[in-house]
Structures are given as structure tokens and as C-alpha cells.
């Protein structure tokens, strides 16, 4: 007799692997997005276990046995079943769509606070300009930019590009925004945990696309202000 145990084990292992692979967000917006990751992963795992289980059960239950020389009874169409397997995925997809829309709307609506950083992507680097401060940090291939932001305070990145489409992506934030010429995309972020977070371009933009790393240091407010003063003194202003 075929046991349900292997399927349950497979389902548990898949969930553990998926949970282990999911990045741990360091910002409040990422926490909400992580909730979406979990919801999608659980829905996918349940469906996978159900479908794989039913396939395995059908193969074993209806396998040919010695002496079976005829085809089993054949039947065609079952309206009730067809409506059911149309309705179930539709309800699941609508549910996932609505939860994504609600979370993304909430994340995008967050207040950005007083720190506004203009981010301009270009082939192949980034220009970070702190609004109302005399500070601008530029990266180039082989010379990544390192910027600081205050931990626990809302920061808004206003993202654009000067040539082709790039994408502003910091894995630990679980959110990314395209950098599009002629357009400004807003990304409000509040980093809850001190640390250095690496970012990259996540949209292929040409030969040195791979060489556009940058880092964001989330530091206490006093350290952030000291950093701003130092940068201002360095006169690292726009080219
Ligand atoms: Cu790029």
C-alpha cells in the first residue's frame, strides 16, 4: 500500500528549502514584501504537493496489473469538474493579485521623511545626490560608491537614469526600482538594522553592467551627520 508519508516529507522539505533561501529583510517595507514571498511560497508548495501527490496516486492506483489486458472504462467530459478546476486557480490568482496590490500600495505610500536622495544611474555607475545638502557621491566601474543613511529614519530615493534603463536593487531591502530616463521613481525605505548593504544594477544595461556595485551604510543619526559633514568638506560635488 502506497504511503502518504513521502509526500508529506517532500512538502516539508520544500518549505524548509524555500524558507531558507528567502532573504531576511532589514527594512519595514521588506518585512511586508517578505509576507508576500511567504504567501506565494506556501500557496505554491501546497499546490505542488497536491498535484504531485495526485499524479503519484493515479500512477500507482491505476497501474497495469498481471492479467489486465483491456483498457479501463473510458469517459469523456465532466462539466462539474471542469468548472471546479477553472474556479480554483482563478480564486487563487485573484487572491494573490489582491494581496500583492494591497502590500505594494501600502509600501509605495509610505512617507519618505526628510532625507531625500536623488539617484541617477548611468553607464556604468550611480550618482547619489543628497537634496538640501552639498553632497554628491559618484561611482564608476572599479570604484563603487559608498553612501550613508540614518538607521530607523525614513529615507526616500528618487531614482532616474541618464542614458538607458537601469534598476536600483538592494537584495536586503527586498524591493527594487527601475531607473528610467526622463522619469522619476520614488522608493521610500526605513532601514531598521544598522549595517552595510550592497546594491547593484538589476537591469542589463551594457558591457559593464556587472560592474555597478554600491553600498549603503545604515548608521546612527550622529554618525550619519558626521559623514554628511565630511562629504561636504571633501567637496565631492557633481561633475
Ligand atoms: Cu545598469
Short mmCIF file of C-alpha atoms and ligand atoms in Angstrom, two decimals:
data_model
loop_
_atom_site.label_atom_id
_atom_site.label_comp_id
_atom_site.label_asym_id
_atom_site.label_seq_id
_atom_site.Cartn_x
_atom_site.Cartn_y
_atom_site.Cartn_z
CA UNK A 1 0.00 0.00 0.00
CA UNK A 2 1.33 3.36 -1.00
CA UNK A 3 2.04 5.68 1.95
CA UNK A 4 1.31 9.40 2.23
CA UNK A 5 4.47 9.88 4.26
CA UNK A 6 6.90 10.54 1.36
CA UNK A 7 4.64 13.29 0.01
CA UNK A 8 4.31 14.96 3.42
CA UNK A 9 8.11 14.73 3.80
CA UNK A 10 8.65 16.20 0.33
CA UNK A 11 6.28 19.09 1.14
CA UNK A 12 8.03 19.84 4.44
CA UNK A 13 11.48 19.73 2.78
CA UNK A 14 10.34 22.09 0.01
CA UNK A 15 9.02 24.57 2.59
CA UNK A 16 12.26 24.42 4.59
CA UNK A 17 14.36 24.96 1.43
CA UNK A 18 12.17 27.85 0.28
CA UNK A 19 12.18 29.46 3.75
CA UNK A 20 15.98 29.04 3.97
CA UNK A 21 16.53 30.69 0.58
CA UNK A 22 14.34 33.71 1.29
CA UNK A 23 16.41 36.78 2.19
CA UNK A 24 15.77 38.35 5.57
CA UNK A 25 14.72 41.97 5.06
CA UNK A 26 16.33 44.74 7.12
CA UNK A 27 13.66 47.37 6.48
CA UNK A 28 9.98 47.67 7.39
CA UNK A 29 8.88 47.66 3.73
CA UNK A 30 10.87 44.49 3.13
CA UNK A 31 9.07 42.82 6.06
CA UNK A 32 5.78 43.36 4.28
CA UNK A 33 7.18 42.10 0.98
CA UNK A 34 8.57 39.06 2.83
CA UNK A 35 4.99 38.33 3.92
CA UNK A 36 4.10 38.18 0.21
CA UNK A 37 7.07 35.88 -0.53
CA UNK A 38 5.85 33.55 2.24
CA UNK A 39 2.26 33.61 1.00
CA UNK A 40 3.32 32.79 -2.59
CA UNK A 41 5.74 30.08 -1.42
CA UNK A 42 3.15 28.39 0.78
CA UNK A 43 0.49 28.53 -1.97
CA UNK A 44 2.99 27.07 -4.48
CA UNK A 45 4.14 24.36 -2.04
CA UNK A 46 0.57 23.27 -1.22
CA UNK A 47 -0.36 23.11 -4.92
CA UNK A 48 2.84 21.25 -5.78
CA UNK A 49 2.28 18.65 -3.05
CA UNK A 50 -1.36 18.23 -4.06
CA UNK A 51 -0.66 17.87 -7.79
CA UNK A 52 2.42 15.66 -7.37
CA UNK A 53 0.54 13.57 -4.81
CA UNK A 54 -2.47 13.06 -7.09
CA UNK A 55 -0.22 12.15 -10.03
CA UNK A 56 1.67 9.62 -7.90
CA UNK A 57 -1.57 8.21 -6.52
CA UNK A 58 -3.07 7.83 -10.05
CA UNK A 59 0.06 6.12 -11.36
CA UNK A 60 0.12 3.63 -8.52
CA UNK A 61 -3.60 3.08 -8.12
CA UNK A 62 -4.32 2.57 -11.81
CA UNK A 63 -1.14 0.80 -12.88
CA UNK A 64 -1.46 -2.25 -15.09
CA UNK A 65 -1.56 -5.49 -13.14
CA UNK A 66 -0.86 -9.01 -14.41
CA UNK A 67 -3.89 -10.14 -16.35
CA UNK A 68 -5.06 -6.61 -17.25
CA UNK A 69 -5.48 -6.84 -20.96
CA UNK A 70 -8.27 -4.31 -21.51
CA UNK A 71 -8.35 -0.58 -21.23
CA UNK A 72 -10.20 0.69 -18.13
CA UNK A 73 -13.60 2.36 -18.61
CA UNK A 74 -13.20 5.50 -20.70
CA UNK A 75 -15.37 8.58 -20.22
CA UNK A 76 -15.42 11.99 -21.83
CA UNK A 77 -16.04 15.42 -20.24
CA UNK A 78 -17.31 16.27 -16.80
CA UNK A 79 -18.76 19.77 -16.62
CA UNK A 80 -18.77 19.99 -12.83
CA UNK A 81 -15.11 19.00 -12.57
CA UNK A 82 -14.13 21.35 -15.40
CA UNK A 83 -15.89 24.29 -13.69
CA UNK A 84 -14.18 23.34 -10.42
CA UNK A 85 -10.65 23.26 -11.85
CA UNK A 86 -11.25 26.52 -13.64
CA UNK A 87 -12.67 28.16 -10.48
CA UNK A 88 -9.96 27.07 -8.01
CA UNK A 89 -6.96 28.57 -9.88
CA UNK A 90 -8.99 31.71 -10.65
CA UNK A 91 -9.73 32.27 -6.97
CA UNK A 92 -6.06 31.61 -6.05
CA UNK A 93 -4.76 34.02 -8.71
CA UNK A 94 -7.25 36.75 -7.68
CA UNK A 95 -6.25 36.25 -4.02
CA UNK A 96 -2.52 36.57 -4.81
CA UNK A 97 -3.15 39.57 -7.08
CA UNK A 98 -5.19 41.42 -4.42
CA UNK A 99 -2.67 40.71 -1.64
CA UNK A 100 0.21 41.92 -3.88
CA UNK A 101 -1.68 45.09 -4.85
CA UNK A 102 -2.52 45.87 -1.20
CA UNK A 103 1.06 45.32 0.05
CA UNK A 104 2.73 47.22 -2.82
CA UNK A 105 0.27 50.10 -2.46
CA UNK A 106 1.00 50.30 1.28
CA UNK A 107 4.78 50.11 0.71
CA UNK A 108 4.75 52.79 -2.01
CA UNK A 109 2.55 55.12 0.04
CA UNK A 110 4.91 55.24 2.99
CA UNK A 111 6.11 58.65 3.95
CA UNK A 112 9.66 59.24 2.85
CA UNK A 113 10.74 61.54 5.71
CA UNK A 114 13.18 64.39 5.36
CA UNK A 115 16.15 62.62 3.85
CA UNK A 116 15.77 62.66 0.09
CA UNK A 117 18.48 61.13 -2.07
CA UNK A 118 18.38 61.59 -5.83
CA UNK A 119 19.79 58.53 -7.55
CA UNK A 120 20.87 58.83 -11.15
CA UNK A 121 22.01 55.68 -12.91
CA UNK A 122 24.25 55.85 -15.93
CA UNK A 123 26.51 53.60 -18.00
CA UNK A 124 28.11 52.41 -15.72
CA UNK A 125 27.66 53.83 -12.30
CA UNK A 126 25.49 55.82 -9.92
CA UNK A 127 25.29 59.42 -8.80
CA UNK A 128 23.75 59.87 -5.33
CA UNK A 129 22.82 63.48 -4.56
CA UNK A 130 21.52 64.44 -1.13
CA UNK A 131 18.81 67.06 -1.54
CA UNK A 132 19.33 70.19 0.62
CA UNK A 133 22.90 69.06 1.34
CA UNK A 134 26.02 69.85 -0.58
CA UNK A 135 26.78 66.17 -1.03
CA UNK A 136 27.01 64.07 -4.14
CA UNK A 137 28.71 60.68 -4.39
CA UNK A 138 29.56 59.17 -7.75
CA UNK A 139 30.64 55.66 -8.62
CA UNK A 140 32.41 54.29 -11.65
CA UNK A 141 33.48 50.79 -12.72
CA UNK A 142 36.07 49.55 -10.23
CA UNK A 143 35.26 52.39 -7.83
CA UNK A 144 31.94 51.64 -6.12
CA UNK A 145 30.08 54.40 -4.29
CA UNK A 146 29.52 54.08 -0.54
CA UNK A 147 26.78 56.24 0.92
CA UNK A 148 25.39 56.57 4.44
CA UNK A 149 21.80 56.86 5.60
CA UNK A 150 20.34 57.24 9.11
CA UNK A 151 19.11 53.97 10.61
CA UNK A 152 15.49 53.90 11.79
CA UNK A 153 14.54 57.02 9.85
CA UNK A 154 12.56 57.19 6.63
CA UNK A 155 14.65 57.91 3.55
CA UNK A 156 13.35 58.47 0.03
CA UNK A 157 15.36 57.53 -3.03
CA UNK A 158 14.22 59.38 -6.15
CA UNK A 159 15.51 57.24 -8.98
CA UNK A 160 16.16 58.08 -12.61
CA UNK A 161 18.68 57.34 -15.38
CA UNK A 162 20.55 59.49 -17.86
CA UNK A 163 21.01 57.06 -20.76
CA UNK A 164 19.37 53.64 -20.79
CA UNK A 165 17.15 51.73 -18.35
CA UNK A 166 18.91 50.51 -15.20
CA UNK A 167 17.48 49.15 -11.98
CA UNK A 168 18.25 50.12 -8.39
CA UNK A 169 18.38 46.95 -6.34
CA UNK A 170 19.48 46.17 -2.81
CA UNK A 171 18.80 42.49 -2.05
CA UNK A 172 18.36 43.05 1.69
CA UNK A 173 15.54 45.54 1.06
CA UNK A 174 13.51 43.02 -0.98
CA UNK A 175 12.42 45.88 -3.24
CA UNK A 176 13.86 47.23 -6.44
CA UNK A 177 13.02 50.13 -8.70
CA UNK A 178 13.77 50.66 -12.35
CA UNK A 179 15.83 53.73 -13.23
CA UNK A 180 14.26 55.08 -16.40
CA UNK A 181 15.48 58.09 -18.41
CA UNK A 182 13.03 61.01 -18.20
CA UNK A 183 11.13 59.52 -15.31
CA UNK A 184 11.45 59.65 -11.50
CA UNK A 185 10.61 56.56 -9.47
CA UNK A 186 10.25 57.07 -5.74
CA UNK A 187 11.41 54.45 -3.26
CA UNK A 188 10.69 55.14 0.43
CA UNK A 189 12.79 52.99 2.76
CA UNK A 190 13.25 52.80 6.51
CA UNK A 191 16.21 50.63 7.47
CA UNK A 192 15.68 49.11 10.90
CA UNK A 193 19.04 47.43 11.33
CA UNK A 194 22.47 49.00 11.32
CA UNK A 195 24.79 47.55 8.71
CA UNK A 196 26.30 47.79 5.26
CA UNK A 197 24.06 46.69 2.44
CA UNK A 198 25.26 46.00 -1.07
CA UNK A 199 23.34 47.13 -4.13
CA UNK A 200 23.69 46.59 -7.87
CA UNK A 201 22.10 47.33 -11.19
CA UNK A 202 19.44 44.72 -11.85
CA UNK A 203 18.66 45.56 -15.47
CA UNK A 204 21.14 44.61 -18.16
CA UNK A 205 22.41 47.94 -19.45
CA UNK A 206 25.51 47.22 -21.49
CA UNK A 207 29.06 45.97 -21.36
CA UNK A 208 29.94 46.94 -17.77
CA UNK A 209 26.50 46.27 -16.28
CA UNK A 210 28.14 43.81 -13.88
CA UNK A 211 30.44 46.49 -12.53
CA UNK A 212 27.92 48.86 -10.97
CA UNK A 213 28.04 47.87 -7.28
CA UNK A 214 27.45 50.35 -4.47
CA UNK A 215 26.97 50.11 -0.72
CA UNK A 216 24.58 51.75 1.70
CA UNK A 217 25.74 52.12 5.30
CA UNK A 218 22.85 52.40 7.73
CA UNK A 219 24.33 54.21 10.75
CA UNK A 220 23.06 56.10 13.83
CA UNK A 221 21.94 59.68 13.13
CA UNK A 222 25.01 61.34 14.71
CA UNK A 223 27.36 59.20 12.60
CA UNK A 224 25.26 59.98 9.54
CA UNK A 225 25.54 63.70 10.19
CA UNK A 226 29.29 63.43 10.69
CA UNK A 227 29.53 61.56 7.37
CA UNK A 228 27.49 64.28 5.63
CA UNK A 229 29.82 66.97 7.02
CA UNK A 230 32.89 65.02 5.88
CA UNK A 231 31.48 64.53 2.39
CA UNK A 232 30.51 68.16 2.18
CA UNK A 233 34.03 69.17 3.22
CA UNK A 234 35.52 66.83 0.63
CA UNK A 235 33.59 68.86 -1.92
CA UNK A 236 32.59 65.67 -3.70
CA UNK A 237 30.04 67.58 -5.72
CA UNK A 238 28.51 67.00 -9.10
CA UNK A 239 30.87 66.82 -12.02
CU1 LIG B 1 22.81 49.35 -15.32
#
